[in-house]
Amino acid sequence: MSADRIVGLVFAAFAAALMAGAKALPAGIGKQPGAGFFPFWIGVAMLLLAAPLILKTSPEKAKEPIRWSRPALVAGLTLVYLLLWGSGWFALRTVVFLALLLRLLGESWRAGLGVSATLTAAVVLAFQYGLRVSLE
C-alpha cells in the first residue's frame, strides 16, 4: 500500500471520528450554530480531501518504500507543541513550531519564519481580537 493511501485512510478515519464526535455536541439554538457545527463540517472537508489520496494513487508510488523518519519527526514536534499547550506564550510557541515544521518539510528558514509569523498573526488577530477568545 502506498504512503498516499495510508495517509488518506488515516485522515479519513480521523474525519469520521471528528464528525461522529461533533454529532454528540449540541446542535444549536434557532439560527445560531451549536458547538458541533464547525467540527462536523471540518470533518466533512477532511473526508473530501482524503478521498483522492485513497482512490487515486499511481502504481509507481506504491513501489517506493515508506520512509518513516520525517513523519516521526513531524509527529514528535506536534506532540511537543501540544504538551506545551496552556503554558503561555501562544504566539512565540506557534511561530517556532510552524517554522520548524516548515523547515522539516523543506522550506528555507526565511520562508518558514515569514509564513509562520504571518499565519500566527492572523490566528491571534482573528481569535483574540476578533472573536475575543483567549489562546493561552
Tab-separated table of C-alpha atoms in Angstrom, residues 51-104:
chain	number	residue	atom	x	y	z
A	51	ALA	CA	-10.801	10.700	-0.820
A	52	PRO	CA	-8.407	11.476	-3.718
A	53	LEU	CA	-5.464	10.170	-1.690
A	54	ILE	CA	-7.300	6.905	-1.107
A	55	LEU	CA	-8.745	6.490	-4.589
A	56	LYS	CA	-6.017	7.826	-6.900
A	57	THR	CA	-2.563	6.526	-6.189
A	58	SER	CA	-0.129	5.954	-9.003
A	59	PRO	CA	1.362	2.466	-9.350
A	60	GLU	CA	4.878	3.955	-9.353
A	61	LYS	CA	4.421	5.495	-5.919
A	62	ALA	CA	3.144	2.218	-4.495
A	63	LYS	CA	6.585	0.630	-5.141
A	64	GLU	CA	8.514	3.254	-3.178
A	65	PRO	CA	9.441	2.226	0.355
A	66	ILE	CA	7.905	4.333	3.076
A	67	ARG	CA	10.472	6.428	4.941
A	68	TRP	CA	9.152	6.898	8.464
A	69	SER	CA	11.797	9.325	9.765
A	70	ARG	CA	10.106	12.519	8.553
A	71	PRO	CA	6.566	11.550	9.693
A	72	ALA	CA	8.029	10.518	13.058
A	73	LEU	CA	9.770	13.893	13.419
A	74	VAL	CA	6.575	15.746	12.465
A	75	ALA	CA	4.577	13.679	14.981
A	76	GLY	CA	7.186	14.296	17.696
A	77	LEU	CA	7.294	18.028	17.018
A	78	THR	CA	3.494	18.185	17.100
A	79	LEU	CA	3.409	16.211	20.356
A	80	VAL	CA	5.864	18.627	21.993
A	81	TYR	CA	3.769	21.573	20.765
A	82	LEU	CA	0.601	20.039	22.218
A	83	LEU	CA	2.292	19.177	25.525
A	84	LEU	CA	3.298	22.831	25.858
A	85	TRP	CA	-0.292	23.962	25.223
A	86	GLY	CA	-1.566	26.155	28.024
A	87	SER	CA	1.906	27.105	29.206
A	88	GLY	CA	1.534	30.641	27.872
A	89	TRP	CA	3.374	32.341	25.038
A	90	PHE	CA	0.978	31.052	22.348
A	91	ALA	CA	2.311	33.325	19.607
A	92	LEU	CA	6.001	32.562	20.204
A	93	ARG	CA	5.383	28.828	20.641
A	94	THR	CA	3.303	28.689	17.450
A	95	VAL	CA	5.786	30.670	15.345
A	96	VAL	CA	8.620	28.375	16.459
A	97	PHE	CA	6.531	25.229	15.859
A	98	LEU	CA	5.449	26.279	12.373
A	99	ALA	CA	8.934	27.467	11.390
A	100	LEU	CA	10.487	24.167	12.494
A	101	LEU	CA	7.724	22.200	10.774
A	102	LEU	CA	8.153	24.085	7.506
A	103	ARG	CA	11.941	23.704	7.680
A	104	LEU	CA	11.497	19.979	8.263
